[in-house]
XYZ file of C-alpha atoms in Angstrom:
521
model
C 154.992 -11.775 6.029
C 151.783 -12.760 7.866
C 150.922 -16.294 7.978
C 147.900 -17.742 9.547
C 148.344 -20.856 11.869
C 146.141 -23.535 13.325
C 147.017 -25.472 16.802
C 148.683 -28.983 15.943
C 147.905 -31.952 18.166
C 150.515 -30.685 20.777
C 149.376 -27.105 20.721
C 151.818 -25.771 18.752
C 151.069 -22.904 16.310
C 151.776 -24.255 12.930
C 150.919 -23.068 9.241
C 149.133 -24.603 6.811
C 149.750 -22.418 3.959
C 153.357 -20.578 3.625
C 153.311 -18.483 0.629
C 156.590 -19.276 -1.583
C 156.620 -22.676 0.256
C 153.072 -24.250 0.103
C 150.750 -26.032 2.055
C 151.495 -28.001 5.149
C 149.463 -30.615 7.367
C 149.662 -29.739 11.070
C 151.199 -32.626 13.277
C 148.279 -35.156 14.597
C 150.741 -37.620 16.869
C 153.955 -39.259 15.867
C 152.038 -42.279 14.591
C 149.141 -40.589 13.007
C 149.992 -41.184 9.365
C 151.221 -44.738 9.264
C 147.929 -46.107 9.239
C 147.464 -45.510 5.254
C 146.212 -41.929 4.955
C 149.434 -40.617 3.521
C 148.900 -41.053 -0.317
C 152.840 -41.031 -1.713
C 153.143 -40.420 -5.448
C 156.571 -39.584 -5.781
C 156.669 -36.998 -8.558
C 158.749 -37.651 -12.050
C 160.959 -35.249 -13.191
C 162.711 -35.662 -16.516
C 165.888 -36.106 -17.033
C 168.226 -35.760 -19.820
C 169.315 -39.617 -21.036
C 173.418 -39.395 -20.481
C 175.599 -39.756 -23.384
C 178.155 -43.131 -23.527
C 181.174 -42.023 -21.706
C 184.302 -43.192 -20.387
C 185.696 -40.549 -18.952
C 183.197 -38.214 -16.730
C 185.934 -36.161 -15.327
C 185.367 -32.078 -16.142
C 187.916 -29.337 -16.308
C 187.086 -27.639 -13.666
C 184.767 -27.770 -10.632
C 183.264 -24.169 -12.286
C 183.317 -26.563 -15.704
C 181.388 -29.364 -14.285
C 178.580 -26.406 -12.913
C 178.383 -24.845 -16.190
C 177.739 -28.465 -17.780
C 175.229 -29.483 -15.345
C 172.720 -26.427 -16.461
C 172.825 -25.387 -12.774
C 170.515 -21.707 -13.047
C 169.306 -18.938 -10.906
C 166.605 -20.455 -8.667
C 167.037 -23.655 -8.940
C 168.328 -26.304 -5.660
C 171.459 -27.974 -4.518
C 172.391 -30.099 -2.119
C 175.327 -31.381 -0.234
C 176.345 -34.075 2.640
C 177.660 -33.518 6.028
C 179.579 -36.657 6.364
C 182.811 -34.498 6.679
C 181.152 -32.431 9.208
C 183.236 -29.578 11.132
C 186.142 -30.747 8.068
C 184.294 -29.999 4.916
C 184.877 -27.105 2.629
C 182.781 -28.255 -0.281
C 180.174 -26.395 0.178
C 181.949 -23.073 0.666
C 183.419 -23.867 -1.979
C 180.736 -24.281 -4.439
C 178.992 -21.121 -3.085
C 182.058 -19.132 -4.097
C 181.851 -20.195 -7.679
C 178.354 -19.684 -7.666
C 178.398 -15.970 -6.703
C 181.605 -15.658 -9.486
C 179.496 -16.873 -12.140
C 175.997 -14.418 -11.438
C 174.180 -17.819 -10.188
C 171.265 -16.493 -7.636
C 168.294 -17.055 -5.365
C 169.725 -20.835 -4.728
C 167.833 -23.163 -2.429
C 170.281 -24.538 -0.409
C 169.466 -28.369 0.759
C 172.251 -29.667 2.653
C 171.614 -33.174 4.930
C 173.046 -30.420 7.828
C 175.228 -27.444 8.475
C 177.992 -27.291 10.840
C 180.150 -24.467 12.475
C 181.792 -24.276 9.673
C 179.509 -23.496 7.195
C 179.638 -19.557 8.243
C 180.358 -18.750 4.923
C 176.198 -19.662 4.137
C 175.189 -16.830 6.000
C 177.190 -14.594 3.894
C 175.620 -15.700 1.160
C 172.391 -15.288 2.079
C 173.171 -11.264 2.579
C 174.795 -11.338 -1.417
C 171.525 -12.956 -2.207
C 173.424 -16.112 -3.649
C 170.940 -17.853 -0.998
C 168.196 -17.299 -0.914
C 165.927 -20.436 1.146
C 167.449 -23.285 2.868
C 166.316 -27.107 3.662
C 168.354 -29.039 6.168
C 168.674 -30.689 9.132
C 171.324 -28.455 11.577
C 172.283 -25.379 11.422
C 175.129 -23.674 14.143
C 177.201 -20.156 14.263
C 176.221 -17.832 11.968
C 173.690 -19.283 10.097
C 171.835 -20.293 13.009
C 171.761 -16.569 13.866
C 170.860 -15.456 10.505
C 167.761 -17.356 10.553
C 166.326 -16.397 13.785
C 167.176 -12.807 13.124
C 165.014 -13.154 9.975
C 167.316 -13.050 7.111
C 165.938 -15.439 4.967
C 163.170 -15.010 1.906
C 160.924 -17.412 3.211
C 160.910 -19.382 6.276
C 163.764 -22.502 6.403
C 162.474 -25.936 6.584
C 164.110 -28.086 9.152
C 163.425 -31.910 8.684
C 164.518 -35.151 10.556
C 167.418 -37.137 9.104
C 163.992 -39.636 8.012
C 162.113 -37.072 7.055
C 164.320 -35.040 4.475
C 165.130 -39.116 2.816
C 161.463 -39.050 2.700
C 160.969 -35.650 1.437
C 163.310 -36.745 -1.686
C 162.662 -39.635 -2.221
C 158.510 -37.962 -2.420
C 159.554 -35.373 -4.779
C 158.192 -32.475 -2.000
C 162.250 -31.543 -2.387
C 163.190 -31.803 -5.338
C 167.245 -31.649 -5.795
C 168.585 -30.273 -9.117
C 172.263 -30.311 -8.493
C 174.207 -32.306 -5.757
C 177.527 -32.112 -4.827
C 178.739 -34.859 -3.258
C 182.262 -34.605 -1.984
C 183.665 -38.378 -2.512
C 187.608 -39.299 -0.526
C 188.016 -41.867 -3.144
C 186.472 -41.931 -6.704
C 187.610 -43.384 -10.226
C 186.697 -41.835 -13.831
C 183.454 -43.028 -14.041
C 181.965 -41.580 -10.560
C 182.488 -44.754 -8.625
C 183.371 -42.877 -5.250
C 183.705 -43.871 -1.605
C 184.227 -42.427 1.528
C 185.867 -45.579 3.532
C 189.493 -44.797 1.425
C 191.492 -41.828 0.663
C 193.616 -38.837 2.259
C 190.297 -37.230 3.577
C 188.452 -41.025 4.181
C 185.474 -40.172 6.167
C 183.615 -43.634 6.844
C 180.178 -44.117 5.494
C 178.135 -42.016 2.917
C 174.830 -43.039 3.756
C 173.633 -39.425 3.118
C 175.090 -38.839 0.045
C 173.824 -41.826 -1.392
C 170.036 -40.579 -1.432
C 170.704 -37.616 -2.967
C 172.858 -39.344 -5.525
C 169.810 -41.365 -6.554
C 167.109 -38.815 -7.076
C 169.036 -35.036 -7.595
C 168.576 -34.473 -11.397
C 172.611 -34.320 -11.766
C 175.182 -35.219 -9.434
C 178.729 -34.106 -9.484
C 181.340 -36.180 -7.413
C 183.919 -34.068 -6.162
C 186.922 -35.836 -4.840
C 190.749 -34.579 -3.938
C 191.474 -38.100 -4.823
C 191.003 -39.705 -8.509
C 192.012 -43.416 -7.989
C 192.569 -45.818 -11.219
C 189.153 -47.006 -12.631
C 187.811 -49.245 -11.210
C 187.616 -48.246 -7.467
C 187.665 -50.965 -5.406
C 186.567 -53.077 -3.121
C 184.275 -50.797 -1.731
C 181.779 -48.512 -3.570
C 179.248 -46.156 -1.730
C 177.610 -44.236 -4.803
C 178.169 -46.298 -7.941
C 178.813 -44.887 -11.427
C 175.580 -44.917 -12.843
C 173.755 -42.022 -10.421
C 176.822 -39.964 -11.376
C 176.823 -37.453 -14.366
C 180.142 -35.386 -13.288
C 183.928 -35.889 -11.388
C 185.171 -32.754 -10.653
C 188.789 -33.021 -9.263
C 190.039 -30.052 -6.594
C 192.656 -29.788 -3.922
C 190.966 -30.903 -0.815
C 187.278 -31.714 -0.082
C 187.941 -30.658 3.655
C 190.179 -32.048 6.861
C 189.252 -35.303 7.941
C 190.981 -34.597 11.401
C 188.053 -32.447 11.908
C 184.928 -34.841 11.377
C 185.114 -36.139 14.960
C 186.249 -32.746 16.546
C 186.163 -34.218 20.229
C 183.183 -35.712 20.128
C 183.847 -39.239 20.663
C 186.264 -39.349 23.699
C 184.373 -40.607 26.950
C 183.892 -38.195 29.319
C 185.342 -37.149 32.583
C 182.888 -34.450 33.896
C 181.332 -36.191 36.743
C 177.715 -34.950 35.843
C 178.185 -36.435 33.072
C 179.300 -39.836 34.291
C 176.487 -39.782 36.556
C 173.718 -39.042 33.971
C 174.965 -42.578 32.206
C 175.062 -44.128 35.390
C 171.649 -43.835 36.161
C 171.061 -44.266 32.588
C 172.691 -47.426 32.136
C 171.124 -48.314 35.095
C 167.697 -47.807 33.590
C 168.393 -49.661 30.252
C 169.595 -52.617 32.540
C 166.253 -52.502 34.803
C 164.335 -52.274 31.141
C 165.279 -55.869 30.702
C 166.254 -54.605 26.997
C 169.924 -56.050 27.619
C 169.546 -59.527 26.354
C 170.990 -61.852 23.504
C 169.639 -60.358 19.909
C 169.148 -56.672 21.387
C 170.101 -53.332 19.581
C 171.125 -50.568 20.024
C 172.186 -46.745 19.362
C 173.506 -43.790 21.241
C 175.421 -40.587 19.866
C 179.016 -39.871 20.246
C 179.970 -36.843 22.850
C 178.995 -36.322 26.494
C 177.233 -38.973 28.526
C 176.655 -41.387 25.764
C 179.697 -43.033 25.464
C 179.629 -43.768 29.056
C 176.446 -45.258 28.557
C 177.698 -47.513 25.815
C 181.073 -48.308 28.269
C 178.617 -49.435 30.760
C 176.751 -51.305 28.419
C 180.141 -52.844 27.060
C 181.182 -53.958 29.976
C 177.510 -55.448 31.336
C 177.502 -57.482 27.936
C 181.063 -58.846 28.789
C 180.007 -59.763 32.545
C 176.962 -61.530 31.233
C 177.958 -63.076 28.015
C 175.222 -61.040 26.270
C 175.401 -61.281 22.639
C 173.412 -58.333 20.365
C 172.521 -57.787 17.095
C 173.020 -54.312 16.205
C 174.016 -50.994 16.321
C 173.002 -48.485 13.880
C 173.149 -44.764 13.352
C 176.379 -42.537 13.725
C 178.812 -44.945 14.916
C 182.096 -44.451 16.812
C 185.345 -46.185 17.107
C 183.566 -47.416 20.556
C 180.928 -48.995 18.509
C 183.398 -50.710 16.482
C 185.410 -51.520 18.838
C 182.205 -53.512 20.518
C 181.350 -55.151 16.708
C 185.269 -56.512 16.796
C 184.919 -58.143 20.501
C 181.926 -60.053 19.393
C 179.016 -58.427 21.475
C 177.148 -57.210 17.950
C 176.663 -59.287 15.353
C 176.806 -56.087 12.894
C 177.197 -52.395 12.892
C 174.588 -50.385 10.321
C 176.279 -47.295 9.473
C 174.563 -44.148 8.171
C 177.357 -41.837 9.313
C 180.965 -42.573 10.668
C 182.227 -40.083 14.118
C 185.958 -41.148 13.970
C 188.775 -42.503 12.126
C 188.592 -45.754 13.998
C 185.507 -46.499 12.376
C 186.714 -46.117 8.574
C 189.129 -48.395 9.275
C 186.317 -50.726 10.431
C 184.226 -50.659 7.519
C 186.809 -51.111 5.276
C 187.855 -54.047 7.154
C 185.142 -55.812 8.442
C 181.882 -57.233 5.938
C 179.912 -57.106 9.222
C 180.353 -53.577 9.715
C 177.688 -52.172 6.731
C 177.285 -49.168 5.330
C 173.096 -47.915 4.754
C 171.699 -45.128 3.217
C 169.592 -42.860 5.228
C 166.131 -44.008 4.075
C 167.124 -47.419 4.937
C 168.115 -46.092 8.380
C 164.793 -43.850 9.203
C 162.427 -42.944 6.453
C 159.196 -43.819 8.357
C 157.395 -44.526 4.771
C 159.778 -47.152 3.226
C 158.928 -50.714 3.215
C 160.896 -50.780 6.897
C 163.608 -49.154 8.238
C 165.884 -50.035 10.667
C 165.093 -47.205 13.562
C 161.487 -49.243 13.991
C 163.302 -52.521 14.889
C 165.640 -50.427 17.270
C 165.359 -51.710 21.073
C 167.442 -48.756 23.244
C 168.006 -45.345 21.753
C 170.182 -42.825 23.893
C 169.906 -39.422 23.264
C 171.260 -35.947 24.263
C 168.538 -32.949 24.156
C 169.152 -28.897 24.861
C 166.076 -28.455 27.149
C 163.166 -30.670 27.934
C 159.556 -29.755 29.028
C 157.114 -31.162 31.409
C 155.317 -33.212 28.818
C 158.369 -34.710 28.042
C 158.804 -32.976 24.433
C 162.577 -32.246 23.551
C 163.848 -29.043 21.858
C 167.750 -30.167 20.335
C 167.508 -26.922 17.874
C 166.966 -23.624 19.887
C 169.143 -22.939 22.379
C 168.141 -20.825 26.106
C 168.751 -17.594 24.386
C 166.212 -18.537 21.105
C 169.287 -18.781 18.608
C 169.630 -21.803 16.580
C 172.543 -23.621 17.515
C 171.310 -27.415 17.097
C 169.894 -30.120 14.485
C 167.053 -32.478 14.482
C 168.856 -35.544 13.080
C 167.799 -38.634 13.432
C 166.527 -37.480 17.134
C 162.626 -38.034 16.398
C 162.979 -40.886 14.330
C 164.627 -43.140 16.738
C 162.516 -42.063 19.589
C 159.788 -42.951 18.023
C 160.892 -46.217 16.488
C 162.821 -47.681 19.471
C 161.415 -49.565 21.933
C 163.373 -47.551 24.777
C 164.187 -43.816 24.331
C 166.275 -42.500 26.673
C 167.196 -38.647 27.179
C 169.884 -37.552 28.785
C 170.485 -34.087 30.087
C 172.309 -31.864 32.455
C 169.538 -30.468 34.982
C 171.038 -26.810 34.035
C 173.957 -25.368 32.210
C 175.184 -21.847 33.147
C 173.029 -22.001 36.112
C 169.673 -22.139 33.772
C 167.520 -24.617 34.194
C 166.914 -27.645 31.211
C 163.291 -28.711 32.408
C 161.164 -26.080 30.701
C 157.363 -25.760 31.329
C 157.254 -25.079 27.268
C 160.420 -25.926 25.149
C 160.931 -23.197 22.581
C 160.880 -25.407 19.728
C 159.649 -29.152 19.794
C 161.429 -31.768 17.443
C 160.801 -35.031 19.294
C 157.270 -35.068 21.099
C 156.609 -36.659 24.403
C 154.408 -39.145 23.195
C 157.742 -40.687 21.824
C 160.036 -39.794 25.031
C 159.965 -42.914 27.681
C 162.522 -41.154 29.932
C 164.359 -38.026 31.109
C 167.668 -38.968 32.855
C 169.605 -36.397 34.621
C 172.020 -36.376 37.047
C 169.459 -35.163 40.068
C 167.054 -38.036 38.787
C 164.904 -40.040 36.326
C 161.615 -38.654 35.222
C 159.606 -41.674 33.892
C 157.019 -40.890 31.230
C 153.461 -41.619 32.420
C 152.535 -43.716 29.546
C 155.217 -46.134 30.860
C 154.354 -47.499 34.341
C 155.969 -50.811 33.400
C 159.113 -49.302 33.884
C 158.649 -46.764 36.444
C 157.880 -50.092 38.299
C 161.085 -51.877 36.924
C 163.160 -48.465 37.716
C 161.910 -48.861 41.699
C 162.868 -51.936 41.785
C 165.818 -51.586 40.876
C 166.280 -48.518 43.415
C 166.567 -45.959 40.867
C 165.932 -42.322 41.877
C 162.815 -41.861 39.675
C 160.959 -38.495 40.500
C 157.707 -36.936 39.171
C 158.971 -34.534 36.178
C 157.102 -31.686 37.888
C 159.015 -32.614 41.148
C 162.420 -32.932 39.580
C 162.079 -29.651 37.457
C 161.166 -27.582 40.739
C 163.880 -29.296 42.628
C 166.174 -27.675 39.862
C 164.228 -24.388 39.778
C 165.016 -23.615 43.809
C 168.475 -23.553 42.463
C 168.472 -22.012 39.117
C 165.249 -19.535 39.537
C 162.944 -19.632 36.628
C 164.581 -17.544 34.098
C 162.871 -15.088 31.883
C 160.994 -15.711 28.664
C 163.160 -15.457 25.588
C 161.120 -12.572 23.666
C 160.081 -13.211 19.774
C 158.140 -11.453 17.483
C 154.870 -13.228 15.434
C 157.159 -13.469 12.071
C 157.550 -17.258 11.306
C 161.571 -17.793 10.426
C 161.514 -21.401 10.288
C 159.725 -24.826 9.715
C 159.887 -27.653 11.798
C 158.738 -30.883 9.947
C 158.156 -33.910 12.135
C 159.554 -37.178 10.070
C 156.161 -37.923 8.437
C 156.023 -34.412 6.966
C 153.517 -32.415 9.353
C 154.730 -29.431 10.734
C 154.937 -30.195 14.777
C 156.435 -26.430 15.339
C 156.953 -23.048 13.715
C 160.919 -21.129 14.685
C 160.064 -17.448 15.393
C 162.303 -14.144 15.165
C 164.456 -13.339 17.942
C 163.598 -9.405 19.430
């Protein structure tokens, strides 16, 4: 389909009218709309009032479907929280197609490798749109190759908690896949056979889909306790089933610290730019991912708070067993956690007050009342490719495919005080300092530094700490400088070739559309 775009702030190509989706407001700057020109009038939907009920538990997962006056066309959503374990939404797909329900918008909070099945559904027409955050494997290709109705919407971790809780998507069925739940829909995820920490996904779309169906492998006497994540009254439905997915899945790796020696040098020089910040002092916070460099960052950081008796006050975001394990020695005064990476840290939560679970609007919606990403002091974060204005692609990968997810990624960039990228200067021998990244989700405006293992590239706006990072005798290079350097080795490499058809959406956390995903040739 043709669809006319305007140039956003950034120079990006964006729509502002997507037929079967809409209008849209091109991206003006990451702060642009927090100055009281976004009018929010979260739109009502009506709901039926539920009868008085002790016992919410259906027949059947196909039962509770039937009861919840799921049709064609309508939307459903799901959580990730079991990530590479779940098999919910597989699951739920399957019974769909069985019983002739079509043309589904599919709103997970993200999609993982194994959620291969969605692309199948999208060719038997079962699928028809999708809103989320990541998408990997299959679906990933699906999308760039142009197999969806209408272009997919990707949105922040923020921005989708926004998006719902606005009524611009608007959930009429979510199934939430709860480890430990009683009769009544009291469920958690911190207890139970597949436990998987937090739920602080799940529990926006428990308050605002239309119905919500708890799914659990694990129906515990009423009343669940001591912890509850989504409490009975946002919950219409229990459907009980063999397994909700494998736990042993959810960290898959990911939160081991590395070996690789370009790796332990990109946190080196990291950590050693946090340090020179000055942001390591008593009442500080702090976030970084699980997987590759960042848990070496947080080591170092670990082990500098030890050395100088440094006392924080937080960590927030996905949280490790590392994280936990710095909580338990004292050097946080809490953990807020949207989304748990390991076993370790369900143990944590259910064992420690201080370690709290949050909902994702509490975490990053940029329009609530304040959440916690624009109180954060040091963000680490991992990118695919990098340009030389600083913006950072984490969703297209060198060969145009979609193999990534926007997460929280722009909101805590542009909350925190410090954001910190790290990056390999090339994988595969091609190059990760772009002139143009294919597809911006965080914009350079946001982006205080580029750390890779050949150097730091400083952001202009911040010549306070280019002057802190010389000081310190930190290898800080011009971005143009440190991306040729790289190109002498790597050669430039060709231009990924697209067509004009728009495949995808990329909503910036305030709900402009900072860049457009186009068809792979």
């Amino acid at each position: 389909m043709k669809i006319e775009t305007v140039k956003n702030s950034i120079g990006r190509e964006v729509p502002v009218l997507v037929p079967g989706l809409g209008e849209f407001v091109p991206f003006a700057g990451p702060y642009a709309r927090l100055g009281g020109d976004y009018a929010w009038t979260p739109r009502l939907f009506p709901r039926k009032v539920a009868a008085p009920s002790t016992d919410k538990v259906a027949e059947s997962l196909e039962e509770a479907i039937r009861r919840s006056g799921l049709e064609s066309g309508m939307t459903i959503s799901f959580h990730h929280h079991m990530r590479n374990g779940d098999s919910l939404v597989c699951m739920v797909l399957s019974l769909l197609e069985k019983m002739g329900i079509r043309n589904i918008t599919l709103a997970p909070s993200s999609l993982g490798d194994c959620h291969d099945c969605v692309a199948d559904m999208v060719r038997k027409g079962v699928v028809t749109r999708l809103n989320t955050s990541g998408v990997r494997g299959e679906v990933g290709r699906a999308i760039s190759g142009g197999r969806f109705e209408v272009p997919v919407m990707i949105r922040s971790h923020g921005g989708r908690a926004r998006a719902i809780e606005e009524g611009s998507l608007h959930i009429h069925a979510a199934f939430l896949a709860a480890p430990a739940c009683d009769r009544l829909g009291n469920f958690t995820g911190s207890s139970g056979k597949t436990a998987c920490g937090s739920m602080g996904y799940a529990m926006v779309d428990a308050r605002y889909a239309d119905h919500v169906i708890a799914v659990t492998d694990n129906l515990v006497e009423y009343p669940l306790a001591p912890r509850i994540s989504v409490p009975q009254y946002l919950v219409d439905q229990v459907a009980v089933v063999d397994s909700i997915g494998d736990p042993s899945k959810i960290a898959t790796g990911a939160t081991r610290v590395t070996r690789d020696p370009v790796q332990l040098r990109i946190a080196e020089l990291a950590f050693g730019l946090i340090r020179a910040s000055g942001m390591l002092k008593n009442g500080c916070s702090f976030q970084t991912g699980g997987g590759g460099p960042s848990l070496a960052v947080a080591r170092y950081v670990r082990e500098y708070m030890k050395e100088k008796a440094v006392r924080g006050s937080y960590c927030i975001g996905g949280i490790t067993g590392y994280m936990a394990d710095m909580l338990r020695e004292g050097l946080f005064t809490a953990l807020f956690d949207v989304q748990s990476f390991d076993a370790a840290v369900t143990t944590s939560m259910a064992d420690n007050p201080y370690h709290m679970e949050v909902d994702v609007s509490c975490y990053a919606n940029p329009f609530n009342k304040g959440c916690l990403v624009n109180d954060l002091d040091v963000v680490v974060l991992a990118a695919l490719d990098v340009d030389a204005d600083f913006n950072v692609d984490v969703l297209t990968g060198h060969d145009g495919i979609l193999r990534g997810a926007s997460g929280g990624h722009s909101d805590t960039a542009a909350g925190a005080k410090l954001s910190v990228i790290t990056i390999p200067s090339m994988r595969n021998g091609v190059p990760s300092i772009r002139e143009r990244v294919q597809t911006v989700v965080t914009p350079g405006e946001t982006v205080d530094a580029i750390v890779t293992e050949r150097g730091i590239a400083i952001n202009p706006r911040r010549e306070d700490l280019r002057s802190a990072a010389l000081d310190a005798g930190l290898p800080v290079k011009d971005i143009r400088q440190l991306k040729a350097e790289i190109e002498k080795i790597t050669g430039i490499p060709d231009e990924v070739k697209f067509s004009g058809e728009i495949v995808g959406l990329v909503e910036y956390r305030d709900g402009t559309i900072i860049d457009t995903i186009r068809k792979v040739l």
